[in-house]
Tab-separated table of C-alpha atoms in Angstrom:
chain	number	residue	atom	x	y	z
Z	198	VAL	CA	-20.133	-42.528	-46.294
Z	199	GLN	CA	-23.210	-41.189	-44.546
Z	200	LEU	CA	-23.730	-39.580	-41.176
Z	201	GLN	CA	-27.330	-39.294	-40.061
Z	202	ALA	CA	-28.036	-36.957	-37.160
Z	203	SER	CA	-31.268	-37.042	-35.209
Z	204	GLY	CA	-32.777	-36.107	-31.878
Z	205	GLY	CA	-33.217	-32.388	-32.259
Z	206	GLY	CA	-36.412	-30.624	-31.379
Z	207	LEU	CA	-38.056	-27.974	-29.256
Z	208	VAL	CA	-37.296	-27.927	-25.544
Z	209	GLN	CA	-37.791	-25.436	-22.749
Z	210	ALA	CA	-34.855	-23.758	-21.067
Z	211	GLY	CA	-33.395	-26.031	-18.419
Z	212	GLY	CA	-34.449	-29.134	-20.273
Z	213	SER	CA	-32.436	-31.888	-21.904
Z	214	LEU	CA	-32.040	-33.510	-25.296
Z	215	ARG	CA	-29.921	-36.351	-26.575
Z	216	LEU	CA	-28.681	-36.133	-30.120
Z	217	SER	CA	-27.616	-39.202	-32.056
Z	218	CYS	CA	-25.507	-39.578	-35.160
Z	219	THR	CA	-25.286	-42.911	-36.915
Z	220	ALA	CA	-22.586	-43.517	-39.483
Z	221	SER	CA	-22.371	-45.939	-42.371
Z	222	GLY	CA	-19.755	-46.687	-44.971
Z	223	LEU	CA	-16.701	-46.181	-42.814
Z	224	ALA	CA	-14.649	-48.053	-40.236
Z	225	PHE	CA	-16.418	-46.306	-37.395
Z	226	ASP	CA	-14.061	-47.325	-34.616
Z	227	ARG	CA	-11.117	-45.783	-36.462
Z	228	TYR	CA	-12.709	-42.352	-36.702
Z	229	ALA	CA	-12.988	-39.506	-34.286
Z	230	LEU	CA	-16.481	-38.086	-34.051
Z	231	GLY	CA	-17.226	-34.475	-33.384
Z	232	TRP	CA	-20.232	-32.302	-32.764
Z	233	PHE	CA	-20.443	-28.741	-34.028
Z	234	ARG	CA	-23.250	-26.252	-34.071
Z	235	GLN	CA	-24.261	-23.220	-36.060
Z	236	ALA	CA	-26.669	-20.612	-34.825
Z	237	PRO	CA	-28.402	-18.193	-37.204
Z	238	GLY	CA	-25.993	-15.549	-38.413
Z	239	LYS	CA	-23.029	-17.127	-36.662
Z	240	ASP	CA	-20.093	-19.275	-37.655
Z	241	ARG	CA	-20.028	-22.984	-37.075
Z	242	GLU	CA	-18.492	-23.680	-33.683
Z	243	PHE	CA	-16.909	-26.682	-32.051
Z	244	VAL	CA	-18.889	-28.392	-29.305
Z	245	ALA	CA	-17.103	-31.660	-28.486
Z	246	TYR	CA	-15.233	-34.577	-29.926
Z	247	HIS	CA	-14.629	-38.202	-29.064
Z	248	SER	CA	-11.434	-39.665	-30.423
Z	249	SER	CA	-11.251	-43.136	-31.862
Z	250	SER	CA	-8.936	-45.625	-30.223
Z	251	SER	CA	-7.818	-43.472	-27.293
Z	252	GLY	CA	-11.329	-42.657	-26.232
Z	253	ASN	CA	-10.284	-39.124	-25.367
Z	254	THR	CA	-12.998	-36.515	-25.248
Z	255	ARG	CA	-12.767	-32.762	-25.372
Z	256	TYR	CA	-15.318	-30.012	-24.983
Z	257	ALA	CA	-15.440	-26.347	-25.752
Z	258	ASP	CA	-15.459	-24.456	-22.478
Z	259	SER	CA	-19.036	-23.285	-22.997
Z	260	PHE	CA	-20.321	-26.841	-22.764
Z	261	LYS	CA	-18.234	-28.424	-20.035
Z	262	GLY	CA	-20.457	-29.815	-17.312
Z	263	ARG	CA	-23.626	-29.507	-19.403
Z	264	PHE	CA	-22.959	-31.626	-22.485
Z	265	THR	CA	-21.581	-35.156	-22.668
Z	266	ILE	CA	-20.338	-36.898	-25.783
Z	267	SER	CA	-20.267	-40.677	-25.975
Z	268	ARG	CA	-20.093	-43.324	-28.631
Z	269	ASP	CA	-21.238	-46.885	-29.164
Z	270	ASN	CA	-18.981	-48.557	-31.696
Z	271	THR	CA	-21.301	-51.568	-31.879
Z	272	ARG	CA	-24.030	-49.291	-33.198
Z	273	ASN	CA	-21.781	-46.941	-35.218
Z	274	THR	CA	-23.366	-44.124	-33.275
Z	275	VAL	CA	-22.140	-41.069	-31.420
Z	276	TYR	CA	-24.333	-39.254	-28.919
Z	277	LEU	CA	-24.478	-35.789	-27.459
Z	278	GLN	CA	-26.359	-35.553	-24.193
Z	279	MET	CA	-27.310	-31.933	-23.590
Z	280	ASN	CA	-28.535	-30.849	-20.179
Z	281	SER	CA	-29.475	-27.495	-18.665
Z	282	LEU	CA	-30.207	-26.131	-22.097
Z	283	LYS	CA	-30.334	-22.392	-22.617
Z	284	PRO	CA	-31.996	-20.321	-25.330
Z	285	GLU	CA	-28.539	-19.483	-26.667
Z	286	ASP	CA	-28.024	-23.190	-27.380
Z	287	THR	CA	-30.531	-22.858	-30.202
Z	288	ALA	CA	-28.720	-23.941	-33.354
Z	289	ILE	CA	-28.354	-26.615	-35.963
Z	290	TYR	CA	-26.130	-29.326	-34.549
Z	291	TYR	CA	-23.878	-31.257	-36.901
Z	292	CYS	CA	-21.905	-34.424	-36.415
Z	293	ALA	CA	-18.658	-34.971	-38.254
Z	294	ALA	CA	-16.009	-37.657	-38.641
Z	295	ARG	CA	-12.270	-37.675	-39.232
Z	296	TRP	CA	-9.686	-40.428	-39.171
Z	297	GLY	CA	-7.859	-40.931	-35.916
Z	298	ALA	CA	-7.714	-38.293	-33.221
Z	299	GLY	CA	-10.258	-35.587	-32.682
Z	300	ALA	CA	-9.715	-32.000	-33.724
Z	301	LEU	CA	-11.158	-28.625	-32.897
Z	302	GLY	CA	-11.435	-27.179	-36.376
Z	303	ALA	CA	-14.395	-27.887	-38.586
Z	304	ASN	CA	-12.157	-27.925	-41.648
Z	305	GLU	CA	-10.268	-30.889	-40.186
Z	306	TYR	CA	-13.260	-33.204	-40.492
Z	307	THR	CA	-13.850	-35.209	-43.606
Z	308	TYR	CA	-17.451	-36.298	-43.376
Z	309	TRP	CA	-20.496	-34.379	-42.185
Z	310	GLY	CA	-24.063	-35.180	-41.297
Z	311	GLN	CA	-26.977	-33.082	-42.430
Z	312	GLY	CA	-27.597	-31.436	-39.079
Z	313	THR	CA	-30.444	-31.523	-36.612
Z	314	LEU	CA	-32.188	-28.418	-35.303
Z	315	VAL	CA	-32.328	-27.735	-31.594
Z	316	THR	CA	-34.604	-24.938	-30.416
Z	317	VAL	CA	-34.602	-23.892	-26.769
Z	318	SER	CA	-37.445	-21.675	-25.663
Z	319	SER	CA	-37.208	-19.292	-22.740
């Protein structure tokens, strides 16, 4: 199983980025996909998840209204649209997969991508 995250980069505050994560080697439509992030010196934190069959999504409060998670099962890809970015959003963003419903805890995910760096300048 591989998860390949992409789309990170340098953006000015107030700008937008769309992250992508493409999976291979698993029954993509049966897995919940989550996004987490880790800033320097901080713990990995939950951003959002998109459950499998139910299609439910959930966001950490910090990201509601700014970030949107979506998935395209035909492309085995999950996206994270990030708008109104702030310098404090600077972090490595990771995608992760787990069977069935989404979860908030990083330790509940089975597979992880390598991460993509997002840097927001002020």
